[in-house]
Short mmCIF file of C-alpha atoms in Angstrom, two decimals:
data_model
loop_
_atom_site.label_atom_id
_atom_site.label_comp_id
_atom_site.label_asym_id
_atom_site.label_seq_id
_atom_site.Cartn_x
_atom_site.Cartn_y
_atom_site.Cartn_z
CA GLY G 506 97.90 111.16 92.11
CA ASP G 507 101.59 111.93 92.18
CA SER G 508 102.82 115.31 90.97
CA VAL G 509 106.03 117.30 90.61
CA THR G 510 106.26 121.09 90.64
CA GLN G 511 109.45 122.76 89.61
CA MET G 512 110.58 126.32 89.31
CA GLU G 513 109.37 128.00 86.19
CA GLY G 514 111.91 129.22 83.73
CA PRO G 515 113.60 130.27 81.77
CA VAL G 516 116.61 130.91 83.97
CA THR G 517 119.52 132.93 82.62
CA LEU G 518 122.82 133.08 84.50
CA SER G 519 126.32 134.27 83.88
CA GLU G 520 129.15 131.75 83.83
CA GLU G 521 130.38 130.81 87.33
CA ALA G 522 127.11 131.90 88.98
CA PHE G 523 125.35 129.76 91.57
CA LEU G 524 122.37 127.74 90.37
CA THR G 525 119.28 126.63 92.26
CA ILE G 526 116.26 125.06 90.60
CA ASN G 527 113.48 124.34 93.06
CA CYS G 528 111.48 121.13 92.96
CA THR G 529 108.69 119.94 95.25
CA TYR G 530 106.58 116.82 94.96
CA THR G 531 103.48 115.09 96.21
CA ALA G 532 103.36 111.32 96.29
CA THR G 533 101.15 108.67 97.82
CA GLY G 534 104.04 106.30 98.50
CA TYR G 535 107.76 106.66 99.15
CA PRO G 536 109.19 107.57 95.77
CA SER G 537 112.66 107.73 94.33
CA LEU G 538 113.60 111.19 93.09
CA PHE G 539 115.53 112.19 90.00
CA TRP G 540 116.90 115.07 88.00
CA TYR G 541 117.18 114.60 84.25
CA VAL G 542 118.84 116.91 81.74
CA GLN G 543 117.91 117.39 78.10
CA TYR G 544 120.34 119.03 75.68
CA PRO G 545 118.97 120.58 72.48
CA GLY G 546 117.62 118.00 70.04
CA GLU G 547 118.28 115.08 72.39
CA GLY G 548 116.39 112.79 74.72
CA LEU G 549 116.57 113.06 78.49
CA GLN G 550 119.60 111.82 80.42
CA LEU G 551 119.69 110.94 84.08
CA LEU G 552 121.70 113.59 85.94
CA LEU G 553 121.37 112.36 89.53
CA LYS G 554 119.06 110.43 91.81
CA ALA G 555 118.19 109.79 95.46
CA THR G 556 116.21 106.86 96.75
CA LYS G 557 115.56 107.67 100.41
CA ALA G 558 115.23 110.57 102.79
CA ASP G 559 118.39 112.63 103.39
CA ASP G 560 120.21 110.96 100.49
CA LYS G 561 122.24 113.38 98.42
CA GLY G 562 122.57 112.71 94.72
CA SER G 563 125.49 114.29 92.91
CA ASN G 564 127.02 114.32 89.44
CA LYS G 565 129.09 116.75 87.34
CA GLY G 566 129.07 119.32 90.16
CA PHE G 567 125.28 119.21 90.54
CA GLU G 568 123.72 118.16 93.85
CA ALA G 569 120.26 117.56 95.26
CA THR G 570 119.14 116.30 98.66
CA TYR G 571 115.98 114.25 99.27
CA ARG G 572 114.06 116.22 101.91
CA LYS G 573 111.08 114.19 103.01
CA GLU G 574 109.93 116.69 105.62
CA THR G 575 109.57 119.46 103.02
CA THR G 576 108.88 117.10 100.06
CA SER G 577 111.60 118.83 98.10
CA PHE G 578 114.54 117.91 95.88
CA HIS G 579 116.17 121.18 94.84
CA LEU G 580 118.98 121.10 92.26
CA GLU G 581 122.11 123.16 92.97
CA LYS G 582 125.46 123.85 91.35
CA GLY G 583 128.08 126.15 92.73
CA SER G 584 129.51 127.44 89.47
CA VAL G 585 127.69 126.94 86.18
CA GLN G 586 129.32 126.72 82.78
CA VAL G 587 128.06 127.56 79.31
CA SER G 588 127.92 123.82 78.62
CA ASP G 589 125.28 123.44 81.38
CA SER G 590 122.75 125.22 79.19
CA ALA G 591 119.89 122.73 78.84
CA VAL G 592 116.41 121.86 80.09
CA TYR G 593 116.29 120.27 83.55
CA PHE G 594 113.46 117.99 84.67
CA CYS G 595 112.68 116.93 88.20
CA ALA G 596 110.92 113.57 88.44
CA LEU G 597 109.73 110.92 90.85
CA SER G 598 109.18 107.24 90.41
CA ASP G 599 106.95 104.87 92.31
CA ARG G 600 108.87 101.97 93.83
CA GLY G 601 105.82 99.76 94.19
CA THR G 602 104.08 97.68 91.57
CA ASN G 603 104.31 100.51 89.06
CA ALA G 604 108.06 100.70 89.53
CA GLY G 605 109.64 102.69 86.77
CA LYS G 606 106.60 104.76 85.90
CA SER G 607 107.80 108.32 86.34
CA THR G 608 106.06 111.61 86.94
CA PHE G 609 107.90 114.63 85.53
CA GLY G 610 107.88 118.32 86.25
CA ASP G 611 107.40 120.70 83.35
CA GLY G 612 111.12 121.38 82.94
CA THR G 613 113.24 124.47 83.55
CA THR G 614 115.30 125.93 80.74
CA LEU G 615 118.72 127.14 81.84
CA THR G 616 120.84 129.43 79.68
CA VAL G 617 124.36 130.24 80.83
CA LYS G 618 126.04 133.23 79.18
CA PRO G 619 129.80 133.67 78.93
CA ASP H 471 125.68 101.53 79.27
CA VAL H 472 122.01 101.15 78.56
CA LYS H 473 121.09 102.03 75.06
CA VAL H 474 117.61 102.92 73.93
CA THR H 475 117.39 103.40 70.19
CA GLN H 476 114.54 104.99 68.29
CA SER H 477 114.30 104.13 64.65
CA SER H 478 114.15 107.69 63.28
CA ARG H 479 115.29 111.12 64.43
CA TYR H 480 112.98 112.96 62.04
CA LEU H 481 109.83 111.88 60.23
CA VAL H 482 107.42 113.71 57.96
CA LYS H 483 104.09 112.02 57.30
CA ARG H 484 100.83 112.97 55.64
CA THR H 485 97.49 113.33 57.40
CA GLY H 486 95.67 110.00 57.50
CA GLU H 487 98.77 107.84 57.15
CA LYS H 488 99.46 104.98 59.54
CA VAL H 489 102.74 105.73 61.31
CA PHE H 490 105.02 103.35 63.19
CA LEU H 491 107.62 104.56 65.68
CA GLU H 492 110.01 101.85 66.80
CA CYS H 493 112.04 101.66 69.99
CA VAL H 494 114.60 99.03 71.00
CA GLN H 495 116.49 98.68 74.29
CA ASP H 496 119.46 96.43 74.91
CA MET H 497 119.47 95.98 78.70
CA ASP H 498 116.67 93.45 79.20
CA HIS H 499 114.47 96.03 80.92
CA GLU H 500 110.96 94.99 81.88
CA ASN H 501 109.35 98.41 81.55
CA MET H 502 109.04 100.53 78.44
CA PHE H 503 107.30 103.85 77.90
CA TRP H 504 106.23 106.24 75.18
CA TYR H 505 105.97 109.97 75.89
CA ARG H 506 105.29 112.99 73.78
CA GLN H 507 106.92 116.32 74.51
CA ASP H 508 105.38 119.62 73.49
CA PRO H 509 106.42 123.18 74.37
CA GLY H 510 104.72 124.32 77.54
CA LEU H 511 103.19 120.91 78.22
CA GLY H 512 106.22 118.96 79.43
CA LEU H 513 106.33 115.18 79.02
CA ARG H 514 103.03 113.35 78.73
CA LEU H 515 102.77 109.59 78.99
CA ILE H 516 101.00 107.93 76.08
CA TYR H 517 101.34 104.20 76.82
CA PHE H 518 103.57 101.92 78.84
CA SER H 519 104.30 98.24 79.15
CA TYR H 520 105.53 96.06 82.01
CA ASP H 521 105.95 92.86 80.07
CA VAL H 522 105.76 91.30 76.65
CA LYS H 523 102.30 91.59 75.11
CA MET H 524 101.18 93.73 78.01
CA LYS H 525 100.21 97.40 77.65
CA GLU H 526 98.57 100.06 79.74
CA LYS H 527 97.18 103.45 78.80
CA GLY H 528 98.93 106.52 80.01
CA ASP H 529 97.53 110.00 80.26
CA ILE H 530 96.90 110.69 76.57
CA PRO H 531 96.33 107.39 74.70
CA GLU H 532 93.70 108.65 72.25
CA GLY H 533 94.76 108.25 68.64
CA TYR H 534 97.63 105.90 69.52
CA SER H 535 98.19 102.20 70.00
CA VAL H 536 101.25 100.15 70.94
CA SER H 537 102.74 96.76 70.39
CA ARG H 538 105.23 94.78 72.44
CA GLU H 539 105.84 91.39 70.83
CA LYS H 540 109.39 91.07 72.17
CA LYS H 541 110.84 92.28 75.44
CA GLU H 542 113.37 94.58 73.81
CA ARG H 543 111.02 96.29 71.34
CA PHE H 544 108.12 98.67 71.95
CA SER H 545 106.31 100.20 68.99
CA LEU H 546 104.04 103.23 68.95
CA ILE H 547 101.40 103.32 66.23
CA LEU H 548 99.48 106.32 65.02
CA GLU H 549 96.48 104.70 63.37
CA SER H 550 95.58 107.74 61.27
CA ALA H 551 98.02 110.59 61.71
CA SER H 552 96.65 114.06 62.30
CA THR H 553 98.35 117.44 62.43
CA ASN H 554 97.82 117.68 66.21
CA GLN H 555 100.10 114.68 66.58
CA THR H 556 103.05 116.70 65.35
CA SER H 557 105.41 116.46 68.29
CA MET H 558 108.64 115.08 69.75
CA TYR H 559 108.17 111.44 70.76
CA LEU H 560 110.40 109.94 73.43
CA CYS H 561 110.79 106.28 74.25
CA ALA H 562 112.17 105.17 77.63
CA SER H 563 112.88 101.96 79.50
CA SER H 564 113.53 101.05 83.11
CA GLY H 565 114.56 97.92 84.92
CA GLY H 566 111.66 97.43 87.29
CA ALA H 567 111.50 97.10 91.07
CA GLY H 568 114.46 98.76 92.76
CA ARG H 569 115.80 100.10 89.48
CA THR H 570 113.43 102.89 88.68
CA GLU H 571 115.49 105.41 86.75
CA ALA H 572 114.42 105.80 83.16
CA PHE H 573 116.73 105.60 80.16
CA PHE H 574 115.61 107.58 77.14
CA GLY H 575 116.11 107.31 73.43
CA GLN H 576 117.22 110.29 71.40
CA GLY H 577 113.68 111.19 70.38
CA THR H 578 111.75 111.24 67.11
CA ARG H 579 110.52 114.56 65.84
CA LEU H 580 107.37 113.79 63.87
CA THR H 581 105.75 116.33 61.59
CA VAL H 582 102.31 115.55 60.16
CA VAL H 583 101.41 117.67 57.15
#
């Protein structure tokens, strides 16, 4: 079945540091890829997405590129802020008959210190 | 914006009680999902539904059932609550083919005592 493996946390960075959270996947079809963010006590929110190879998703300074050849979708941000402290989930979704059923990674907790 | 609303943020129930968790979405989405989230275990799919009155088991359906009588509403039922069902429960919806991103509710933290 489909699976998502993301970098284990927790990750602690100083403000303005560069962030990378690695994500790789295995899928039987041609999935869409997502990053979700979860702030304390909240549900998950979509951060960015990419639906085909070489697409770059971006939002709020975060970016990730759909790399089909390496089955990866790494999340990056050039300069993190304290407000970016949250749990980040990489996910994929089947675009076939089970469209919308997502497979999630285990989440990576990011703490940004002033 | 899509809104997914869960009926309670926090619930405390006694062992053996029947518990209902309600979820409503306002964007006419075909698909709805229930997950539980536990430290170290990530998100685990309990049940999902692609249409009214339709349901499919996810990865951990034991001890749970669901109901989808209307397109906008998806209920999770704990038939006889147990302490190992203490968890954060997350409802999500998505729009179907070509629109596969999930929209989540704010979560219900259930404690079974």
